[in-house]
XYZ file of N, CA, C and O in Angstrom:
688
model
N 17.486 -0.608 14.335
C 16.353 -1.442 14.684
C 15.379 -1.426 13.513
O 14.933 -0.376 13.080
N 15.076 -2.615 13.000
C 14.172 -2.712 11.858
C 12.742 -2.393 12.258
O 12.341 -2.603 13.402
N 11.985 -1.905 11.285
C 10.560 -1.705 11.501
C 9.857 -3.052 11.461
O 10.248 -3.946 10.708
N 8.814 -3.184 12.244
C 7.997 -4.392 12.192
C 7.165 -4.359 10.912
O 7.044 -3.313 10.253
N 6.570 -5.487 10.575
C 5.713 -5.554 9.394
C 4.558 -4.564 9.522
O 4.210 -3.865 8.568
N 3.983 -4.490 10.722
C 2.880 -3.554 10.969
C 3.324 -2.113 10.721
O 2.608 -1.334 10.093
N 4.518 -1.759 11.194
C 5.035 -0.406 10.992
C 5.296 -0.132 9.509
O 5.001 0.963 9.014
N 5.824 -1.124 8.791
C 6.074 -0.959 7.350
C 4.764 -0.741 6.586
O 4.700 0.069 5.661
N 3.728 -1.450 6.982
C 2.416 -1.272 6.339
C 1.898 0.141 6.596
O 1.385 0.800 5.691
N 2.056 0.626 7.831
C 1.633 1.996 8.145
C 2.417 3.020 7.334
O 1.847 3.993 6.835
N 3.725 2.798 7.178
C 4.550 3.708 6.378
C 4.099 3.674 4.915
O 4.003 4.715 4.264
N 3.802 2.488 4.402
C 3.338 2.374 3.016
C 2.006 3.095 2.825
O 1.799 3.782 1.812
N 1.102 2.970 3.792
C -0.185 3.675 3.698
C 0.033 5.185 3.727
O -0.574 5.919 2.942
N 0.896 5.643 4.613
C 1.214 7.068 4.653
C 1.915 7.487 3.367
O 1.639 8.556 2.819
N 2.805 6.623 2.872
C 3.536 6.923 1.639
C 2.623 7.108 0.447
O 2.855 7.989 -0.392
N 1.573 6.314 0.375
C 0.618 6.446 -0.744
C 0.038 7.856 -0.771
O -0.014 8.505 -1.816
N -0.361 8.362 0.377
C -0.924 9.713 0.470
C 0.152 10.757 0.197
O -0.055 11.703 -0.571
N 1.322 10.576 0.810
C 2.408 11.540 0.628
C 2.794 11.641 -0.848
O 2.995 12.738 -1.363
N 2.929 10.511 -1.520
C 3.363 10.515 -2.911
C 2.305 11.154 -3.810
O 2.642 11.884 -4.740
N 1.041 10.884 -3.536
C -0.035 11.513 -4.323
C -0.010 13.027 -4.170
O -0.312 13.756 -5.114
N 0.352 13.506 -2.989
C 0.383 14.946 -2.700
C 1.772 15.552 -2.913
O 1.982 16.725 -2.590
N 2.707 14.754 -3.438
C 4.083 15.192 -3.691
C 4.763 15.739 -2.434
O 5.481 16.735 -2.463
N 4.546 15.051 -1.307
C 5.187 15.407 -0.051
C 6.466 14.580 0.070
O 6.417 13.360 0.005
N 7.608 15.240 0.235
C 8.883 14.518 0.277
C 9.049 13.726 1.576
O 8.358 14.008 2.549
N 9.975 12.780 1.557
C 10.848 12.370 0.459
C 10.303 11.148 -0.275
O 9.420 10.473 0.234
N 10.872 10.884 -1.436
C 10.659 9.618 -2.122
C 9.706 9.592 -3.285
O 9.735 8.648 -4.068
N 8.859 10.592 -3.451
C 7.840 10.484 -4.498
C 8.431 10.440 -5.902
O 7.801 9.927 -6.812
N 9.651 10.925 -6.089
C 10.271 10.878 -7.414
C 10.702 9.464 -7.794
O 10.953 9.179 -8.956
N 10.802 8.570 -6.825
C 11.224 7.195 -7.085
C 10.057 6.264 -7.405
O 10.266 5.123 -7.773
N 8.839 6.757 -7.252
C 7.671 5.881 -7.325
C 7.592 5.121 -8.651
O 7.420 3.899 -8.668
N 7.704 5.815 -9.778
C 7.549 5.143 -11.076
C 8.667 4.144 -11.330
O 8.423 3.045 -11.804
N 9.901 4.541 -10.992
C 11.046 3.648 -11.177
C 10.898 2.394 -10.326
O 11.118 1.284 -10.787
N 10.489 2.578 -9.082
C 10.352 1.442 -8.165
C 9.142 0.584 -8.520
O 9.123 -0.608 -8.246
N 8.139 1.198 -9.129
C 6.956 0.441 -9.555
C 7.363 -0.579 -10.621
O 6.872 -1.709 -10.632
N 8.289 -0.194 -11.514
C 8.791 -1.127 -12.526
C 9.547 -2.271 -11.864
O 9.396 -3.423 -12.244
N 10.376 -1.932 -10.851
C 11.130 -2.958 -10.125
C 10.194 -3.911 -9.402
O 10.480 -5.093 -9.284
N 9.075 -3.379 -8.909
C 8.110 -4.194 -8.164
C 7.653 -5.374 -8.999
O 7.539 -6.494 -8.514
N 7.428 -5.120 -10.278
C 6.953 -6.188 -11.150
C 7.999 -7.290 -11.286
O 7.667 -8.447 -11.427
N 9.286 -6.908 -11.224
C 10.355 -7.891 -11.349
C 10.588 -8.639 -10.037
O 10.950 -9.801 -10.039
N 10.419 -7.959 -8.898
C 10.809 -8.544 -7.616
C 9.643 -8.907 -6.711
O 9.856 -9.499 -5.655
N 8.425 -8.525 -7.073
C 7.253 -8.739 -6.215
C 7.408 -8.051 -4.861
O 6.978 -8.561 -3.849
N 8.034 -6.892 -4.837
C 8.267 -6.156 -3.598
C 7.521 -4.830 -3.672
O 8.047 -3.841 -4.154
N 6.295 -4.809 -3.171
C 5.452 -3.619 -3.252
C 5.856 -2.507 -2.309
O 5.416 -1.379 -2.448
N 6.699 -2.792 -1.339
C 7.106 -1.783 -0.360
C 8.338 -1.021 -0.844
O 8.663 0.048 -0.346
N 9.027 -1.545 -1.853
C 10.288 -0.992 -2.349
C 10.177 0.484 -2.746
O 11.103 1.255 -2.528
N 9.046 0.865 -3.313
C 8.910 2.250 -3.769
C 8.885 3.247 -2.616
O 9.029 4.432 -2.822
N 8.727 2.755 -1.390
C 8.713 3.630 -0.219
C 10.065 3.630 0.505
O 10.152 4.045 1.661
N 11.106 3.186 -0.173
C 12.427 3.077 0.438
C 12.931 4.381 1.036
O 13.419 4.409 2.176
N 12.826 5.482 0.291
C 13.283 6.774 0.817
C 12.458 7.190 2.028
O 12.995 7.731 2.997
N 11.172 6.936 1.981
C 10.305 7.284 3.111
C 10.648 6.426 4.328
O 10.669 6.924 5.453
N 10.960 5.152 4.106
C 11.359 4.279 5.212
C 12.655 4.802 5.835
O 12.774 4.874 7.060
N 13.612 5.189 4.999
C 14.864 5.769 5.507
C 14.558 7.020 6.317
O 15.095 7.218 7.418
N 13.676 7.877 5.801
C 13.302 9.107 6.494
C 12.682 8.793 7.857
O 13.007 9.416 8.868
N 11.801 7.805 7.880
C 11.159 7.425 9.144
C 12.182 6.849 10.127
O 12.080 7.067 11.337
N 13.183 6.122 9.612
C 14.251 5.616 10.474
C 15.059 6.772 11.062
O 15.416 6.753 12.244
N 15.346 7.771 10.237
C 16.076 8.952 10.708
C 15.277 9.654 11.798
O 15.819 9.998 12.858
N 13.990 9.863 11.549
C 13.138 10.526 12.538
C 13.103 9.738 13.850
O 13.225 10.316 14.935
N 12.922 8.439 13.745
C 12.839 7.615 14.953
C 14.149 7.653 15.741
O 14.141 7.851 16.954
N 15.269 7.495 15.034
C 16.567 7.520 15.708
C 16.791 8.866 16.400
O 17.207 8.912 17.563
N 16.536 9.952 15.692
C 16.762 11.289 16.249
C 15.875 11.538 17.458
O 16.316 12.106 18.458
N 14.626 11.098 17.365
C 13.690 11.296 18.479
C 14.102 10.474 19.701
O 14.137 10.986 20.815
N 14.428 9.202 19.489
C 14.811 8.325 20.600
C 16.095 8.782 21.280
O 16.281 8.580 22.472
N 16.996 9.387 20.503
C 18.304 9.766 21.035
C 18.459 11.269 21.253
O 19.545 11.723 21.602
N 17.390 12.020 21.010
C 17.403 13.484 21.189
C 18.580 14.113 20.441
O 19.370 14.845 21.022
N 18.678 13.800 19.137
C 19.810 14.235 18.333
C 19.370 15.031 17.115
O 18.335 14.751 16.514
N 20.183 16.012 16.753
C 20.087 16.623 15.444
C 20.784 15.679 14.475
O 21.607 14.854 14.890
N 20.471 15.798 13.197
C 21.005 14.854 12.215
C 21.574 15.595 11.007
O 20.970 16.548 10.505
N 22.729 15.119 10.552
C 23.254 15.482 9.229
C 23.182 14.197 8.416
O 23.822 13.204 8.755
N 22.389 14.238 7.370
C 22.167 13.075 6.514
C 23.009 13.252 5.254
O 22.872 14.252 4.552
N 23.886 12.297 4.976
C 24.755 12.371 3.801
C 24.238 11.382 2.769
O 24.199 10.173 3.015
N 23.813 11.921 1.630
C 23.280 11.098 0.544
C 23.483 11.837 -0.772
O 23.335 13.055 -0.832
N 23.807 11.098 -1.808
C 23.981 11.718 -3.114
C 22.671 11.769 -3.907
O 22.684 12.071 -5.099
N 21.556 11.472 -3.267
C 20.248 11.615 -3.904
C 19.909 13.108 -3.926
O 19.666 13.713 -2.884
N 19.911 13.690 -5.128
C 19.661 15.135 -5.248
C 18.406 15.412 -6.079
O 18.260 16.473 -6.666
N 17.491 14.429 -6.086
C 16.229 14.659 -6.786
C 15.380 15.637 -5.982
O 15.589 15.837 -4.789
N 14.398 16.222 -6.635
C 13.594 17.280 -6.009
C 12.743 16.795 -4.837
O 12.155 17.607 -4.144
N 12.680 15.495 -4.610
C 11.948 15.026 -3.436
C 12.829 15.016 -2.181
O 12.349 14.668 -1.100
N 14.072 15.459 -2.310
C 14.956 15.651 -1.162
C 15.470 17.085 -1.065
O 15.627 17.609 0.028
N 15.781 17.684 -2.208
C 16.410 19.012 -2.185
C 15.660 20.008 -3.055
O 14.934 19.634 -3.982
N 15.883 21.299 -2.761
C 15.295 22.394 -3.534
C 15.938 22.398 -4.908
O 17.162 22.357 -5.029
N 15.124 22.447 -5.959
C 15.644 22.421 -7.322
C 15.502 23.755 -8.050
O 16.053 23.921 -9.118
N 14.751 24.712 -7.471
C 14.601 25.993 -8.142
C 15.933 26.717 -8.141
O 16.688 26.668 -7.170
N 16.210 27.418 -9.236
C 17.436 28.201 -9.321
C 17.371 29.296 -8.274
O 16.331 29.866 -8.015
N 18.486 29.571 -7.664
C 18.524 30.651 -6.694
C 19.355 30.312 -5.485
O 20.117 29.341 -5.472
N 19.175 31.093 -4.464
C 20.010 31.033 -3.274
C 19.946 29.694 -2.545
O 20.929 29.232 -1.996
N 18.797 29.051 -2.527
C 18.630 27.835 -1.726
C 18.729 26.545 -2.530
O 18.444 25.475 -1.996
N 19.103 26.622 -3.795
C 19.168 25.417 -4.616
C 20.124 24.398 -3.995
O 21.231 24.730 -3.605
N 19.647 23.168 -3.872
C 20.450 22.105 -3.285
C 20.256 21.928 -1.790
O 20.708 20.945 -1.215
N 19.591 22.887 -1.138
C 19.290 22.749 0.286
C 18.179 21.720 0.476
O 17.383 21.477 -0.434
N 18.094 21.121 1.662
C 16.995 20.182 1.917
C 15.648 20.876 1.762
O 15.518 22.070 2.038
N 14.648 20.126 1.330
C 13.305 20.673 1.180
C 12.788 21.190 2.512
O 12.988 20.571 3.561
N 12.094 22.323 2.465
C 11.578 22.953 3.686
C 10.598 22.033 4.411
O 10.517 22.046 5.645
N 9.855 21.203 3.653
C 8.914 20.278 4.288
C 9.650 19.290 5.197
O 9.164 18.931 6.270
N 10.836 18.840 4.759
C 11.622 17.907 5.559
C 12.150 18.593 6.819
O 12.107 18.018 7.914
N 12.639 19.810 6.656
C 13.155 20.564 7.804
C 12.054 20.800 8.830
O 12.257 20.628 10.035
N 10.872 21.171 8.331
C 9.734 21.440 9.217
C 9.261 20.162 9.915
O 9.039 20.148 11.125
N 9.117 19.078 9.150
C 8.665 17.810 9.737
C 9.648 17.334 10.806
O 9.241 16.891 11.879
N 10.924 17.453 10.521
C 11.931 17.028 11.487
C 11.826 17.856 12.768
O 11.836 17.311 13.872
N 11.729 19.169 12.617
C 11.625 20.054 13.782
C 10.373 19.743 14.600
O 10.426 19.702 15.837
N 9.247 19.507 13.906
C 7.995 19.193 14.614
C 8.066 17.853 15.330
O 7.606 17.711 16.457
N 8.633 16.838 14.665
C 8.673 15.478 15.219
C 9.736 15.321 16.304
O 9.519 14.621 17.285
N 10.888 15.951 16.097
C 12.036 15.676 16.946
C 12.376 16.851 17.861
O 12.920 16.661 18.939
N 12.070 18.071 17.408
C 12.442 19.245 18.193
C 13.912 19.594 18.057
O 14.479 20.292 18.894
N 14.540 19.081 17.030
C 15.960 19.325 16.757
C 16.106 19.766 15.307
O 15.116 19.960 14.608
N 17.358 19.868 14.841
C 17.594 20.318 13.469
C 18.079 19.169 12.594
O 18.701 18.219 13.065
N 17.802 19.307 11.305
C 18.162 18.327 10.288
C 18.813 19.068 9.135
O 18.396 20.182 8.795
N 19.836 18.451 8.538
C 20.411 18.986 7.305
C 20.859 17.827 6.451
O 21.140 16.737 6.946
N 20.901 18.040 5.142
C 21.295 17.007 4.189
C 22.401 17.537 3.305
O 22.310 18.648 2.792
N 23.448 16.752 3.156
C 24.552 17.069 2.248
C 24.798 15.897 1.320
O 24.535 14.743 1.679
N 25.359 16.184 0.152
C 25.937 15.122 -0.662
C 27.295 14.802 -0.042
O 27.814 15.570 0.778
N 27.906 13.696 -0.453
C 29.213 13.344 0.078
C 30.230 14.442 -0.238
O 31.019 14.834 0.626
N 30.195 14.970 -1.459
C 31.133 16.029 -1.839
C 30.935 17.274 -0.975
O 31.915 17.892 -0.532
N 29.686 17.653 -0.721
C 29.409 18.813 0.138
C 29.919 18.572 1.558
O 30.482 19.464 2.180
N 29.722 17.364 2.054
C 30.161 17.044 3.411
C 31.675 17.114 3.516
O 32.214 17.641 4.494
N 32.366 16.595 2.510
C 33.824 16.664 2.511
C 34.285 18.117 2.529
O 35.187 18.486 3.281
N 33.643 18.960 1.723
C 34.014 20.380 1.693
C 33.749 21.046 3.038
O 34.558 21.840 3.518
N 32.620 20.739 3.664
C 32.321 21.293 4.986
C 33.353 20.838 6.012
O 33.784 21.621 6.860
N 33.747 19.568 5.940
C 34.750 19.056 6.865
C 36.090 19.747 6.656
O 36.796 20.048 7.621
N 36.453 19.993 5.409
C 37.715 20.668 5.127
C 37.726 22.059 5.750
O 38.722 22.473 6.326
N 36.618 22.773 5.646
C 36.533 24.110 6.228
C 36.541 24.028 7.751
O 37.292 24.739 8.428
N 35.732 23.135 8.305
C 35.586 23.016 9.754
C 36.896 22.583 10.423
O 37.253 23.072 11.479
N 37.600 21.646 9.787
C 38.817 21.110 10.380
C 40.093 21.687 9.769
O 41.159 21.103 9.926
N 39.997 22.799 9.062
C 41.187 23.345 8.396
C 42.290 23.617 9.405
O 42.050 24.083 10.516
N 43.488 23.247 9.005
C 44.640 23.462 9.863
C 44.946 22.316 10.800
O 45.991 22.293 11.436
N 44.075 21.360 10.891
C 44.308 20.230 11.786
C 45.098 19.158 11.053
O 44.630 18.602 10.063
N 46.300 18.861 11.519
C 47.146 17.858 10.872
C 46.543 16.465 10.958
O 46.748 15.635 10.091
N 45.793 16.213 12.009
C 45.214 14.886 12.218
C 44.209 14.551 11.126
O 44.125 13.421 10.673
N 43.469 15.536 10.666
C 42.405 15.248 9.709
C 42.863 15.301 8.262
O 42.149 14.848 7.392
N 44.045 15.823 7.980
C 44.481 15.950 6.586
C 44.508 14.610 5.852
O 44.032 14.530 4.723
N 45.033 13.530 6.438
C 44.983 12.251 5.717
C 43.545 11.796 5.444
O 43.281 11.152 4.448
N 42.637 12.135 6.340
C 41.239 11.767 6.164
C 40.685 12.346 4.868
O 39.962 11.682 4.141
N 41.043 13.588 4.552
C 40.505 14.225 3.351
C 40.916 13.485 2.091
O 40.103 13.249 1.217
N 42.170 13.111 2.000
C 42.604 12.424 0.788
C 41.899 11.078 0.675
O 41.520 10.666 -0.412
N 41.699 10.417 1.797
C 40.994 9.141 1.748
C 39.513 9.340 1.395
O 38.941 8.549 0.656
N 38.904 10.395 1.889
C 37.512 10.670 1.539
C 37.370 10.976 0.057
O 36.404 10.565 -0.582
N 38.348 11.691 -0.497
C 38.317 11.949 -1.936
C 38.419 10.642 -2.707
O 37.751 10.447 -3.721
N 39.261 9.721 -2.216
C 39.371 8.398 -2.843
C 38.043 7.645 -2.745
O 37.602 7.013 -3.698
N 37.431 7.711 -1.561
C 36.134 7.050 -1.369
C 35.105 7.643 -2.317
O 34.359 6.915 -2.977
N 35.067 8.978 -2.401
C 34.116 9.640 -3.294
C 34.342 9.181 -4.733
O 33.389 8.868 -5.454
N 35.611 9.106 -5.151
C 35.921 8.664 -6.516
C 35.447 7.227 -6.736
O 34.812 6.922 -7.754
N 35.731 6.341 -5.787
C 35.309 4.950 -5.922
C 33.793 4.808 -5.944
O 33.248 4.006 -6.706
N 33.123 5.594 -5.109
C 31.656 5.562 -5.121
C 31.110 6.029 -6.460
O 30.137 5.473 -6.977
N 31.747 7.033 -7.054
C 31.315 7.521 -8.371
C 31.557 6.457 -9.438
O 30.715 6.230 -10.293
N 32.709 5.790 -9.374
C 33.005 4.713 -10.320
C 31.956 3.610 -10.200
O 31.425 3.120 -11.206
N 31.634 3.227 -8.948
C 30.618 2.192 -8.734
C 29.242 2.634 -9.226
O 28.508 1.844 -9.827
N 28.901 3.895 -8.981
C 27.605 4.414 -9.436
C 27.539 4.408 -10.960
O 26.520 4.012 -11.540
N 28.614 4.830 -11.612
C 28.653 4.822 -13.074
C 28.530 3.404 -13.606
O 27.819 3.146 -14.579
N 29.226 2.468 -12.965
C 29.166 1.069 -13.378
C 27.753 0.521 -13.213
O 27.228 -0.161 -14.082
N 27.131 0.852 -12.079
C 25.768 0.372 -11.815
C 24.800 0.910 -12.867
O 23.947 0.178 -13.357
N 24.936 2.193 -13.215
C 24.072 2.766 -14.251
C 24.265 2.047 -15.572
O 23.300 1.724 -16.260
N 25.523 1.794 -15.932
C 25.807 1.088 -17.184
C 25.236 -0.320 -17.130
O 24.680 -0.819 -18.111
N 25.344 -0.959 -15.964
C 24.840 -2.312 -15.790
C 23.321 -2.355 -15.936
O 22.772 -3.252 -16.560
N 22.632 -1.357 -15.366
C 21.176 -1.315 -15.444
C 20.703 -1.075 -16.870
O 19.644 -1.537 -17.263
N 21.506 -0.350 -17.648
C 21.121 -0.040 -19.023
C 21.328 -1.224 -19.948
O 20.713 -1.320 -20.983
N 22.239 -2.093 -19.578
C 22.555 -3.213 -20.456
C 22.079 -4.511 -19.841
O 22.479 -4.880 -18.740
N 21.253 -5.211 -20.569
C 20.804 -6.515 -20.102
C 21.695 -7.621 -20.649
O 21.480 -8.786 -20.393
N 22.713 -7.229 -21.429
C 23.595 -8.205 -22.050
C 24.891 -8.365 -21.271
O 25.961 -8.441 -21.838
N 24.803 -8.398 -19.945
C 25.983 -8.583 -19.121
C 26.090 -10.037 -18.690
O 25.097 -10.734 -18.541
N 27.332 -10.440 -18.501
C 27.596 -11.806 -18.088
C 28.470 -11.754 -16.836
O 29.373 -10.926 -16.735
N 28.209 -12.606 -15.874
C 29.008 -12.688 -14.671
C 30.050 -13.790 -14.858
O 29.703 -14.927 -15.155
N 31.327 -13.431 -14.720
C 32.414 -14.393 -14.832
C 33.090 -14.534 -13.483
O 33.309 -13.541 -12.784
N 33.451 -15.763 -13.132
C 34.142 -16.008 -11.878
C 35.483 -16.662 -12.196
O 35.545 -17.672 -12.889
N 36.562 -16.057 -11.680
C 37.904 -16.579 -11.899
C 38.072 -17.887 -11.136
O 37.814 -17.947 -9.935
N 38.527 -18.916 -11.858
C 38.675 -20.217 -11.209
C 39.872 -20.274 -10.265
O 39.965 -21.151 -9.415
N 40.777 -19.304 -10.385
C 41.961 -19.302 -9.530
C 41.766 -18.502 -8.243
O 42.111 -18.962 -7.164
N 41.225 -17.284 -8.375
C 41.113 -16.431 -7.185
C 39.678 -16.290 -6.674
O 39.458 -15.809 -5.572
N 38.699 -16.693 -7.468
C 37.309 -16.603 -7.043
C 36.665 -15.254 -7.241
O 35.501 -15.066 -6.894
N 37.412 -14.270 -7.791
C 36.844 -12.936 -8.040
C 35.780 -13.025 -9.115
O 35.896 -13.807 -10.061
N 34.730 -12.200 -8.942
C 33.658 -12.167 -9.921
C 33.721 -10.859 -10.701
O 34.016 -9.813 -10.129
N 33.458 -10.943 -12.000
C 33.500 -9.759 -12.870
C 32.263 -9.730 -13.744
O 31.822 -10.767 -14.244
N 31.713 -8.524 -13.920
C 30.630 -8.332 -14.881
C 31.256 -7.955 -16.212
O 32.095 -7.058 -16.291
N 30.857 -8.654 -17.267
C 31.404 -8.391 -18.596
C 30.248 -8.133 -19.549
O 29.255 -8.810 -19.520
């Protein structure tokens, strides 16, 4: 369920304060998204991570659910970056906010971490073994796409070609 315009404005107002105080999630994206704003005229874009977070909170609260959030965003506005035992774990502020708002538990994994957890949890199950190989394929394809997207963003000299026979489009 999408947020209404009024709700998005409230999230943006809260986001301004959160980002100034470095309260996760999303404050690490502010400068990058501010540049995009100038290109797209989309002032709400920089609050994308916060909007996702608010959607997670709303869904969990409405459905009385704990949440495992799978995302490859590993910037310090989502995960602990200090060296040590908890590096890579979700930020304590997120865990606390989720517990206060929803009364349930929240955890965040990257896709690779989730696959590893699934392998341990479902070890020995013949039914899930094909799933693992397919998830590894998905992870590989997602990495290829992410690498391509990064290369595409770095180069403004790309051209879109469309095959006249099959209709496939290629970036060159």
